[in-house]
PDB file of C-alpha atoms in Angstrom:
ATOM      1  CA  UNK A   1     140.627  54.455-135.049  1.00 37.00           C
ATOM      2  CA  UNK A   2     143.161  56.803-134.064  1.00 40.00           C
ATOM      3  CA  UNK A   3     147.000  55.073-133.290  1.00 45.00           C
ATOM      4  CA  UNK A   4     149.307  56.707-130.416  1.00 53.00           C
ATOM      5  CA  UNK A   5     152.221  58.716-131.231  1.00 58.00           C
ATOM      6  CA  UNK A   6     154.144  55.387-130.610  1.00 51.00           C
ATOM      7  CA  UNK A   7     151.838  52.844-132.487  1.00 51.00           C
ATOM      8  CA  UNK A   8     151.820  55.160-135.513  1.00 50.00           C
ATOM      9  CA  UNK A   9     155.687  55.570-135.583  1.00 47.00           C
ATOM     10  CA  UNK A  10     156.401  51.602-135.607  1.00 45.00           C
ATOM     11  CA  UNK A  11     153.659  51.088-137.866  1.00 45.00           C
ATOM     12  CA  UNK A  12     155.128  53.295-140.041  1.00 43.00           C
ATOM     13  CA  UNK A  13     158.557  51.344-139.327  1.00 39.00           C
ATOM     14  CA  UNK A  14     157.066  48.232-140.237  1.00 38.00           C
ATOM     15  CA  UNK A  15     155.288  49.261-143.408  1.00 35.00           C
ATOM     16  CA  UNK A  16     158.850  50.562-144.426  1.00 37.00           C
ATOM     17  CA  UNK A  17     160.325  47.779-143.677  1.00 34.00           C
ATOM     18  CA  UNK A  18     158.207  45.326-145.275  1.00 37.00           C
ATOM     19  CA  UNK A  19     158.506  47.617-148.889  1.00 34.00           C
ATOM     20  CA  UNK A  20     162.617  47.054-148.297  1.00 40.00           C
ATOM     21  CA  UNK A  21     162.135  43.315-148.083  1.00 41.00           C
ATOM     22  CA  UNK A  22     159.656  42.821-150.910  1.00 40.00           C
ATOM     23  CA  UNK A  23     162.225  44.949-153.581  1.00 43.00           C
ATOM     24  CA  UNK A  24     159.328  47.868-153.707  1.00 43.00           C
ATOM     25  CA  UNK A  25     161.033  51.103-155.326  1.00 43.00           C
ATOM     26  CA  UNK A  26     158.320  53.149-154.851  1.00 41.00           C
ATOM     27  CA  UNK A  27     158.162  56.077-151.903  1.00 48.00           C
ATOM     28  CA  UNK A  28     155.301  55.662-149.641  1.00 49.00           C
ATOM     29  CA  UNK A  29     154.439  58.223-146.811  1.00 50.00           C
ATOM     30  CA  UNK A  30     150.944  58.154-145.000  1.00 53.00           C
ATOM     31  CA  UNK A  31     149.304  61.844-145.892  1.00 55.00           C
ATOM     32  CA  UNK A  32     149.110  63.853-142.584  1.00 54.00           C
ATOM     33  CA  UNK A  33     145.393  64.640-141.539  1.00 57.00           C
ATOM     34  CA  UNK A  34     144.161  68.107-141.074  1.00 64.00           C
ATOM     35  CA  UNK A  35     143.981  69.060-137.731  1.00 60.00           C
ATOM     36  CA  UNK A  36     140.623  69.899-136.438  1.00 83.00           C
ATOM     37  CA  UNK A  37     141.268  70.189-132.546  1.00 97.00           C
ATOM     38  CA  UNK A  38     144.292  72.966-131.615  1.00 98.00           C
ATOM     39  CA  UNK A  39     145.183  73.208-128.324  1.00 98.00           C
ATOM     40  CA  UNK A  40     147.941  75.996-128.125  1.00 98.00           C
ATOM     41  CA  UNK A  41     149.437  75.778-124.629  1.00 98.00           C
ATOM     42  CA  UNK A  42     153.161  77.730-123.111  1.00 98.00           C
ATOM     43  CA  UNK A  43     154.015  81.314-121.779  1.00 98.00           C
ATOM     44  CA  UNK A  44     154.170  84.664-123.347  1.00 98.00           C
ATOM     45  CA  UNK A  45     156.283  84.014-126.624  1.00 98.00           C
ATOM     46  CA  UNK A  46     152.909  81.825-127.028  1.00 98.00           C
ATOM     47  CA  UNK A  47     150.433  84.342-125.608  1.00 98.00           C
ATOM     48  CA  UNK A  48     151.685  87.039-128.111  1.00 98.00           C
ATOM     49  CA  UNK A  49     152.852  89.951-125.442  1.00 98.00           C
ATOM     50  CA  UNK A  50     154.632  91.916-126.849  1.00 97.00           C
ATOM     51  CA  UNK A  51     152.308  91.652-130.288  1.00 98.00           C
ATOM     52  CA  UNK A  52     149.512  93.992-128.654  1.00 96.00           C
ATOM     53  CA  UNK A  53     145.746  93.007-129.752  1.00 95.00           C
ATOM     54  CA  UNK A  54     144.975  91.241-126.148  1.00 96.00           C
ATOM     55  CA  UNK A  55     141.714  89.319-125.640  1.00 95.00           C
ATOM     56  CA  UNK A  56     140.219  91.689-122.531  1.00 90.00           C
ATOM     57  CA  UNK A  57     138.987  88.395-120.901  1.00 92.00           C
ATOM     58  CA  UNK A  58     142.511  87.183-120.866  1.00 95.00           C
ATOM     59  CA  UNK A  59     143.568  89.542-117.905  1.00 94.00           C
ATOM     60  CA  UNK A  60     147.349  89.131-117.355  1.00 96.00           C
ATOM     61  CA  UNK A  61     148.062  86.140-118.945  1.00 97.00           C
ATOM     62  CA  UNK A  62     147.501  88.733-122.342  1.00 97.00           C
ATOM     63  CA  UNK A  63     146.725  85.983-125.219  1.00 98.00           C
ATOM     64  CA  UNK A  64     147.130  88.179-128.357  1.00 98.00           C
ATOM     65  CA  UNK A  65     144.650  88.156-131.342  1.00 98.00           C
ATOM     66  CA  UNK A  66     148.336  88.789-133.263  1.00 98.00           C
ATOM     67  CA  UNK A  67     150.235  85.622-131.269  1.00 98.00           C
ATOM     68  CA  UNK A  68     150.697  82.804-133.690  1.00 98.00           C
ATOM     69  CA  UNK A  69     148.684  80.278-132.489  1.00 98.00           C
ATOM     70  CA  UNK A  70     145.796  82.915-132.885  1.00 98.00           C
ATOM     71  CA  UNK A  71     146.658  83.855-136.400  1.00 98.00           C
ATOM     72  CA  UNK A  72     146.785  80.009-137.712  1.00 98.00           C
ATOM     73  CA  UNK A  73     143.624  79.440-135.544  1.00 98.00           C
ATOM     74  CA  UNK A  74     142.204  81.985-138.360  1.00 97.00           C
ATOM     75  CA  UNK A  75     143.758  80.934-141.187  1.00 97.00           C
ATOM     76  CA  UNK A  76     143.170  76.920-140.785  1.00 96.00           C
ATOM     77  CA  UNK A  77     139.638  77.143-138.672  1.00 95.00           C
ATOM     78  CA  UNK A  78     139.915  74.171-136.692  1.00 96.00           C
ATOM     79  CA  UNK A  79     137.132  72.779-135.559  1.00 94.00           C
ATOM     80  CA  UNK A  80     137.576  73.323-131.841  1.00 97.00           C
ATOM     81  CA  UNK A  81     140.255  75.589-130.287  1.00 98.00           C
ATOM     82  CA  UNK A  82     142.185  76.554-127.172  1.00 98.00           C
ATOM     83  CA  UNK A  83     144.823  79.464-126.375  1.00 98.00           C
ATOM     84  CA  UNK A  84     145.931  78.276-122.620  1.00 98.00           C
ATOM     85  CA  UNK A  85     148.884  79.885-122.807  1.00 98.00           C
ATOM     86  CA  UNK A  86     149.849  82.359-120.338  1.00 98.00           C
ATOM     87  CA  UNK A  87     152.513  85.485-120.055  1.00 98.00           C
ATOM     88  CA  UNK A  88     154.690  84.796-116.827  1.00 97.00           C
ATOM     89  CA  UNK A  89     153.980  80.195-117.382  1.00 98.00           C
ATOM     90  CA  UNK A  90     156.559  78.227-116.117  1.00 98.00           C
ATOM     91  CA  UNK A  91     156.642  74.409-116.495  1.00 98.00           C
ATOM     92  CA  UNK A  92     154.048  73.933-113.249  1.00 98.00           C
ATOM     93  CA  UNK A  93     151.671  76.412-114.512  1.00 98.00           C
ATOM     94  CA  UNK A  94     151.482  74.079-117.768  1.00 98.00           C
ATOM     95  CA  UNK A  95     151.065  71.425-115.744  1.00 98.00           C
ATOM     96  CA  UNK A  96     148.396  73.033-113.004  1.00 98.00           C
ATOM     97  CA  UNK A  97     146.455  75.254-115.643  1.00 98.00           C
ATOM     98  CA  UNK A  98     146.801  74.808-119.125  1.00 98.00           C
ATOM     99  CA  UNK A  99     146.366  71.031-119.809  1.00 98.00           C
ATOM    100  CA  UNK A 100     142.676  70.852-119.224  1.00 98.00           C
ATOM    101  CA  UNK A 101     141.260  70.803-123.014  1.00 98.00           C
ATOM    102  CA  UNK A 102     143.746  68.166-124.270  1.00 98.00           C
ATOM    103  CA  UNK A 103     141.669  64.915-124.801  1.00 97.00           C
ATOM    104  CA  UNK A 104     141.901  61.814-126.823  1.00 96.00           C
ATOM    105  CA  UNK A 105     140.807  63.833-129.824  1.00 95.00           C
ATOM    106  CA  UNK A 106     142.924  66.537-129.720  1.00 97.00           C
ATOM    107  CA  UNK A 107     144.959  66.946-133.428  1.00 96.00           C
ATOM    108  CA  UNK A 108     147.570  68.995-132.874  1.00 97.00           C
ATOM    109  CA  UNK A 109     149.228  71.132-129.654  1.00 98.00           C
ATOM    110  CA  UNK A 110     151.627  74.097-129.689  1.00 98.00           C
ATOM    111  CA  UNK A 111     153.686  75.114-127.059  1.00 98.00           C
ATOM    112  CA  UNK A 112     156.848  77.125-125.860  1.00 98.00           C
ATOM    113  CA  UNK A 113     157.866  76.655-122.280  1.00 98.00           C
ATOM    114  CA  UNK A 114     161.140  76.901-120.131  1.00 98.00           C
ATOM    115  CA  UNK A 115     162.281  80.488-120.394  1.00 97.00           C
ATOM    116  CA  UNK A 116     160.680  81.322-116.833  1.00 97.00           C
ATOM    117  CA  UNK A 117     161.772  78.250-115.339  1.00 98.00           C
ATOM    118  CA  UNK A 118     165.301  79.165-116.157  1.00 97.00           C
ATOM    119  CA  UNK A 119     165.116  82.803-114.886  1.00 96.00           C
ATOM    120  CA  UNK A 120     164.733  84.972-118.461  1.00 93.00           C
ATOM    121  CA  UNK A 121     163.156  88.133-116.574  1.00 92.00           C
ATOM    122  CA  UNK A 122     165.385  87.902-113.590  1.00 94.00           C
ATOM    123  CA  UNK A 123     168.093  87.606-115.898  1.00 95.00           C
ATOM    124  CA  UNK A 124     167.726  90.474-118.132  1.00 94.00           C
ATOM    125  CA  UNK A 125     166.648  92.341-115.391  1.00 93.00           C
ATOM    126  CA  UNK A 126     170.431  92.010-113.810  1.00 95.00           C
ATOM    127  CA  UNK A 127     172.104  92.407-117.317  1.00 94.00           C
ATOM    128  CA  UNK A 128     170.266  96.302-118.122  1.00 93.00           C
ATOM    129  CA  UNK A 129     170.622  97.019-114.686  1.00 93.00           C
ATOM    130  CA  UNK A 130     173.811  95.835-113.137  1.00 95.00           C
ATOM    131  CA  UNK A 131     176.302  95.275-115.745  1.00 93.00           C
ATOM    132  CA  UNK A 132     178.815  93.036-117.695  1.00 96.00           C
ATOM    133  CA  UNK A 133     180.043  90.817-114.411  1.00 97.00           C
ATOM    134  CA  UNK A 134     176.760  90.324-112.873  1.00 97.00           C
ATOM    135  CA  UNK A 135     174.974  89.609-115.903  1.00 97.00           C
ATOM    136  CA  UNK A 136     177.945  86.936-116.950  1.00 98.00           C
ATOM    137  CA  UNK A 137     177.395  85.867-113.469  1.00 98.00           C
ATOM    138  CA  UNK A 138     173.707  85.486-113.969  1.00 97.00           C
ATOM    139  CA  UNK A 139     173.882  83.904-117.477  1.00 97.00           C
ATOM    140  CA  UNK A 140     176.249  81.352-115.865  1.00 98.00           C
ATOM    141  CA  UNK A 141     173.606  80.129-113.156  1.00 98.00           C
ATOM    142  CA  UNK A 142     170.510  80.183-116.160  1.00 97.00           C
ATOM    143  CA  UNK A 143     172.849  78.340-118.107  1.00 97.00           C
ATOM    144  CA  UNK A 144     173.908  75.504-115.568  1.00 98.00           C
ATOM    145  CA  UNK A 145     169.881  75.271-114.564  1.00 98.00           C
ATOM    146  CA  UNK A 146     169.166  74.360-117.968  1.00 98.00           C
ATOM    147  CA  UNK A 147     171.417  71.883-118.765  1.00 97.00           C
ATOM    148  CA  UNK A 148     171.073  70.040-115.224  1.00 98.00           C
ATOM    149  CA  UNK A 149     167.687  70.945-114.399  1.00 98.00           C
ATOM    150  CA  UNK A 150     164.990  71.996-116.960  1.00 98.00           C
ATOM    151  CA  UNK A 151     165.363  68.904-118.792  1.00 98.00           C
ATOM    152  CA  UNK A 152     163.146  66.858-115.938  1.00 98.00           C
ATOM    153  CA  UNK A 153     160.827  69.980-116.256  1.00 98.00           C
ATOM    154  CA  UNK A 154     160.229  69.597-119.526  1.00 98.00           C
ATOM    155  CA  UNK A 155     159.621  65.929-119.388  1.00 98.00           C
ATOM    156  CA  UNK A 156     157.220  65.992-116.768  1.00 98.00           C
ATOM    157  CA  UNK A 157     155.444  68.111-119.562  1.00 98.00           C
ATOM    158  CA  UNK A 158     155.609  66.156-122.366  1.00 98.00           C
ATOM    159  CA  UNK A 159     154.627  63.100-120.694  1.00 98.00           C
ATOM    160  CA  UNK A 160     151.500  65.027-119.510  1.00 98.00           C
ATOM    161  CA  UNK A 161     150.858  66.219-122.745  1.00 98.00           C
ATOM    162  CA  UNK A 162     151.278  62.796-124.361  1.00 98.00           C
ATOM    163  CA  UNK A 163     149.061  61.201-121.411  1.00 98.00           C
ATOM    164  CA  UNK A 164     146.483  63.641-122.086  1.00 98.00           C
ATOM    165  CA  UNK A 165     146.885  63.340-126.144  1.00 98.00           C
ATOM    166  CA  UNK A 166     148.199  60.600-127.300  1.00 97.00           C
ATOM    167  CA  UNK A 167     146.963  60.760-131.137  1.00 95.00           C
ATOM    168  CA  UNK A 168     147.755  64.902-131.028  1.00 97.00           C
ATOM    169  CA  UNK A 169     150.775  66.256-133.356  1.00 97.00           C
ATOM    170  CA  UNK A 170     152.629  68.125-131.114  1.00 98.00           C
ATOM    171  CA  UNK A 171     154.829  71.332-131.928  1.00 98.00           C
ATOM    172  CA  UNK A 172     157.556  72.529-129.544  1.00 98.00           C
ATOM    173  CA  UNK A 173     158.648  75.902-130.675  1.00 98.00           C
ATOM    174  CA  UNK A 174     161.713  77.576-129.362  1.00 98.00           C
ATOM    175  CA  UNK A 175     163.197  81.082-128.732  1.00 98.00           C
ATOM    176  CA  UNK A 176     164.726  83.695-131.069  1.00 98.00           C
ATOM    177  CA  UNK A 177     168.369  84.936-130.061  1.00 97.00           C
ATOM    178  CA  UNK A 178     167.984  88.467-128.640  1.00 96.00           C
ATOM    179  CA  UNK A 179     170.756  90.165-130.647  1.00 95.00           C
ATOM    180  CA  UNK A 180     172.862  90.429-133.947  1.00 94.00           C
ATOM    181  CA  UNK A 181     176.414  90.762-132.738  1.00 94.00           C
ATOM    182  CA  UNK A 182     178.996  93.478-133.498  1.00 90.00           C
ATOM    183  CA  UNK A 183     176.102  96.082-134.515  1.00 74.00           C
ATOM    184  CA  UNK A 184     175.377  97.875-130.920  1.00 82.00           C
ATOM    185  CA  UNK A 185     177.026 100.764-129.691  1.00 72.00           C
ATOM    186  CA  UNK A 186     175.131 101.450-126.593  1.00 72.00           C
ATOM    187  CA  UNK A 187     173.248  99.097-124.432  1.00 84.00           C
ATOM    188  CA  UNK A 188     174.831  95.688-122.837  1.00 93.00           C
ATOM    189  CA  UNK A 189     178.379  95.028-123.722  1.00 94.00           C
ATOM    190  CA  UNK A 190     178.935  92.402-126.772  1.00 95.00           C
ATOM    191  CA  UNK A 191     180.359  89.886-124.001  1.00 96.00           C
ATOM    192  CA  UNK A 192     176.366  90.184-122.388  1.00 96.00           C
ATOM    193  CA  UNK A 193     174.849  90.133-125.690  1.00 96.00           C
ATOM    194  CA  UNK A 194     176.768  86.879-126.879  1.00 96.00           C
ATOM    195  CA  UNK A 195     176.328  85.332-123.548  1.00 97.00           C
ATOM    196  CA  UNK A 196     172.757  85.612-124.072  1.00 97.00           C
ATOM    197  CA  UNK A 197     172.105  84.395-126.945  1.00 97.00           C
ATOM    198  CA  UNK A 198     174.357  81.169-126.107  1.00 97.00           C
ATOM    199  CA  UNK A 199     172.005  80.826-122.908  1.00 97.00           C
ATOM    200  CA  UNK A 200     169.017  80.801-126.252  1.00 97.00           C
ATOM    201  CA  UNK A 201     170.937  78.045-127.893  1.00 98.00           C
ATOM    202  CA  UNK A 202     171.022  75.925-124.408  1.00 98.00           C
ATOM    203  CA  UNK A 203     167.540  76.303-123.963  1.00 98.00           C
ATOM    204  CA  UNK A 204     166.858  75.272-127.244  1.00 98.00           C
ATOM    205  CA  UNK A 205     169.327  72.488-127.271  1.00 98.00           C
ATOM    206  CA  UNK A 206     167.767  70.759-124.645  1.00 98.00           C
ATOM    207  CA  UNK A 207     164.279  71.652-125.506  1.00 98.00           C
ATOM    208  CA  UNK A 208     165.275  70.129-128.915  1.00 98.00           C
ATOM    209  CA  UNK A 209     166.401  66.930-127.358  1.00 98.00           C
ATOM    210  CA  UNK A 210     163.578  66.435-124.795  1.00 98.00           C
ATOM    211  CA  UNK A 211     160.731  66.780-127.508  1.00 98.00           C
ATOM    212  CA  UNK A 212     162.914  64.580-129.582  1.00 98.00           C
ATOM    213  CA  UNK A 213     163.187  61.822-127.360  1.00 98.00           C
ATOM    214  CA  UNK A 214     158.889  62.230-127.025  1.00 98.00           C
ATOM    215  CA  UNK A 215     158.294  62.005-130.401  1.00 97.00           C
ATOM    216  CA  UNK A 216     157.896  65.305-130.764  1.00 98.00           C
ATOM    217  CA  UNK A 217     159.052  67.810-133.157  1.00 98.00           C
ATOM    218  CA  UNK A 218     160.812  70.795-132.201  1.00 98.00           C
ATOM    219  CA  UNK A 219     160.890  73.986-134.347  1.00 98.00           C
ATOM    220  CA  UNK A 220     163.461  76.702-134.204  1.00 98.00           C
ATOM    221  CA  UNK A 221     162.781  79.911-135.473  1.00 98.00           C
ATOM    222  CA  UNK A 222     166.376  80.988-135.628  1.00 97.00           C
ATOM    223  CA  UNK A 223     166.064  80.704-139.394  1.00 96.00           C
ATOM    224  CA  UNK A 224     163.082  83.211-139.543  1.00 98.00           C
ATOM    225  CA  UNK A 225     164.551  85.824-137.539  1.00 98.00           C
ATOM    226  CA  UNK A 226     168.018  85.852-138.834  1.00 97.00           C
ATOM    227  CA  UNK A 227     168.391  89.595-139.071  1.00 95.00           C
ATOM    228  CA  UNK A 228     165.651  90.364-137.283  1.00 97.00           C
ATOM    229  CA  UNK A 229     167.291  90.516-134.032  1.00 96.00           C
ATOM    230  CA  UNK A 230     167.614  93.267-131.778  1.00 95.00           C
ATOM    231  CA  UNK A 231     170.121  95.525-132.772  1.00 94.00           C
ATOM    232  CA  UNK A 232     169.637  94.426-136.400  1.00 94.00           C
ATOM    233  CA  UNK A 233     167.883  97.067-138.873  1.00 93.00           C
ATOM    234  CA  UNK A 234     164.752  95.359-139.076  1.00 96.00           C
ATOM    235  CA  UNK A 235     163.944  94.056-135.331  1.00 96.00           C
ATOM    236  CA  UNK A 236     161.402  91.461-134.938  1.00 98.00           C
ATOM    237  CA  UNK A 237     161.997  91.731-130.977  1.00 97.00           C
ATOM    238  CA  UNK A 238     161.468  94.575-128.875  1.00 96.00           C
ATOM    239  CA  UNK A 239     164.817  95.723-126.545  1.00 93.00           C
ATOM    240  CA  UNK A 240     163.658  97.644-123.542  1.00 91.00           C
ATOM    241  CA  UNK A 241     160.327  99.087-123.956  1.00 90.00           C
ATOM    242  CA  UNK A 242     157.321 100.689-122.386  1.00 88.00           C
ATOM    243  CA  UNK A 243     155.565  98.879-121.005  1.00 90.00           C
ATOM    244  CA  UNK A 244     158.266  96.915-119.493  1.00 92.00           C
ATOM    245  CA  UNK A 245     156.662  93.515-119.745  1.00 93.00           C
ATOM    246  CA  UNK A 246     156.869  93.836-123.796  1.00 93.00           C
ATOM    247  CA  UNK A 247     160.498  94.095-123.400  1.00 94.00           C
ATOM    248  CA  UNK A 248     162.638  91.252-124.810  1.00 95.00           C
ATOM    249  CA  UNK A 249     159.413  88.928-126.698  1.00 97.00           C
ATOM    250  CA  UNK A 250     158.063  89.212-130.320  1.00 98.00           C
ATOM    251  CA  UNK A 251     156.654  92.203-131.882  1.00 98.00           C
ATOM    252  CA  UNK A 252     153.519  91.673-134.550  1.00 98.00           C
ATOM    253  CA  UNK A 253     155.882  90.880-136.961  1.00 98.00           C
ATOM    254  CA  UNK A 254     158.392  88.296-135.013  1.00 98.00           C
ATOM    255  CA  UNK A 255     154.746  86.348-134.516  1.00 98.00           C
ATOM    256  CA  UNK A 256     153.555  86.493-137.718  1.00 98.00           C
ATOM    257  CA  UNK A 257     156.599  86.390-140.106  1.00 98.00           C
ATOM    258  CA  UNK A 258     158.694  84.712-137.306  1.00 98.00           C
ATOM    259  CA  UNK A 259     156.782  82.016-135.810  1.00 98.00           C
ATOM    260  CA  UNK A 260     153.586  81.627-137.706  1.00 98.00           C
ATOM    261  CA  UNK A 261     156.033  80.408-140.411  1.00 98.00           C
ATOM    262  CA  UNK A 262     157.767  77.939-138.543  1.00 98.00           C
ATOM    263  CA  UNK A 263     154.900  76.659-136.716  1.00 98.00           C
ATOM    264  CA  UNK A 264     152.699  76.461-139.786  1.00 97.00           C
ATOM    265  CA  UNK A 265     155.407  74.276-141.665  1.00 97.00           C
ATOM    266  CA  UNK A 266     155.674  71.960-138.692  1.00 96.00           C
ATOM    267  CA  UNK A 267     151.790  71.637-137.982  1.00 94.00           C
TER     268      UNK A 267
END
């Protein structure tokens, strides 16, 4: 019988409890199961553009044999699997198109979400193109959406999630910073490129807290691409690119060594 996310956590509680009360000195922890039922849902940092190796029936939502959920699909061979995400996703689109495998048996879910809700291609768009103010200006307003808006996004996502899945483990990943500071000498100023990456840490912040406060766990890959970032020697991101929609998301590498890592240690 399989306990809900909830059930499982005061159960735990209770069994720790009970080994404080009775003197017991030994360390008990319940072995995780193997997952056997992946759902991977979210947008493109999930989809893999940017990583190249699209699935031709995918059309434009461009799910990448070289996206992470793909590559620990390969490595683990669940027993069913399911690579919703989408390039372009917002929070709705989860919520309208992506949810539909999640079941009672589902083991384990991936997803990142919230970058389109707060504006990221609108807002790099007006940082390449129209300079330091406007893209200040810009970062300001996807800033001020995240903290006072995308938090009731997200939860309207999670509690789908956990409605649909109540036994699944589920990961919340979150976004890279773009760029290693005080190494550029052309491109956005160092007052864009900071301001961006604090928008990152927002986004994560509150992404952080949201899956928190679902029993979730949230897993930053901050760690992973520590001197990976644009501008850095060894870029795990692409700057702007051809074709344009590759610009700003994972390359091969930022999925493989960047978030396969990550989301393999939290799975």
């Amino acid at each position: 019988m399989r306990l809900s996310r909830r059930a499982a956590t005061a159960s735990a509680f209770l069994v720790t409890t009970a080994l404080a009360l009775s003197g017991a000195s030994a360390a008990v922890s319940a072995p995780r199961p193997k997952a056997t039922d992946y759902v991977a849902l979210g947008d493109s940092y999930s989809s893999g553009v940017g990583a190249g190796g699209y699935d031709s029936g995918s059309g434009s939502c461009k799910r990448s044999a070289k996206a992470y959920p793909a590559l620990w699909a390969a490595a683990h061979k669940p027993a069913s699997y399911h690579f919703t995400a989408c390039s372009g996703a917002r929070t709705g689109d989860v919520l309208a198109n992506q949810l539909a495998p999640l079941n009672s048996g589902t083991d384990l879910v991936s997803i990142t979400i919230g970058g389109n809700d707060a504006g990221f291609a609108d807002t790099m768009t007006t940082c390449v193109l129209q300079g330091e103010t406007a893209c200040l200006n810009r970062v300001a307003t996807a800033r001020a959406y995240v903290r006072q808006t995308l938090p009731g996004k997200l939860d309207q996502v999670y509690d789908a999630i956990d409605g649909k899945a109540p036994a699944a483990r589920v990961v919340v990943l979150g976004y890279p910073r773009f760029y290693k500071l005080g190494n550029c000498s052309v491109g956005l100023s160092e007052k864009s490129r900071a301001a961006i990456n604090a928008a990152a840490d927002d986004i994560n912040a509150v992404t952080a807290k949201r899956a928190a406060d679902h029993g979730f766990t949230f897993a930053d890959v901050n760690k992973t691409f520590a001197g990976h970032e644009i501008c850095s020697s060894a870029p795990w991101l692409h700057s702007v690119t051809l074709p344009v929609e590759n610009s700003y998301h994972p390359t091969a590498n930022g999925q493989s060594k960047g978030y396969l890592p990550v989301f393999g240690s939290a799975a």
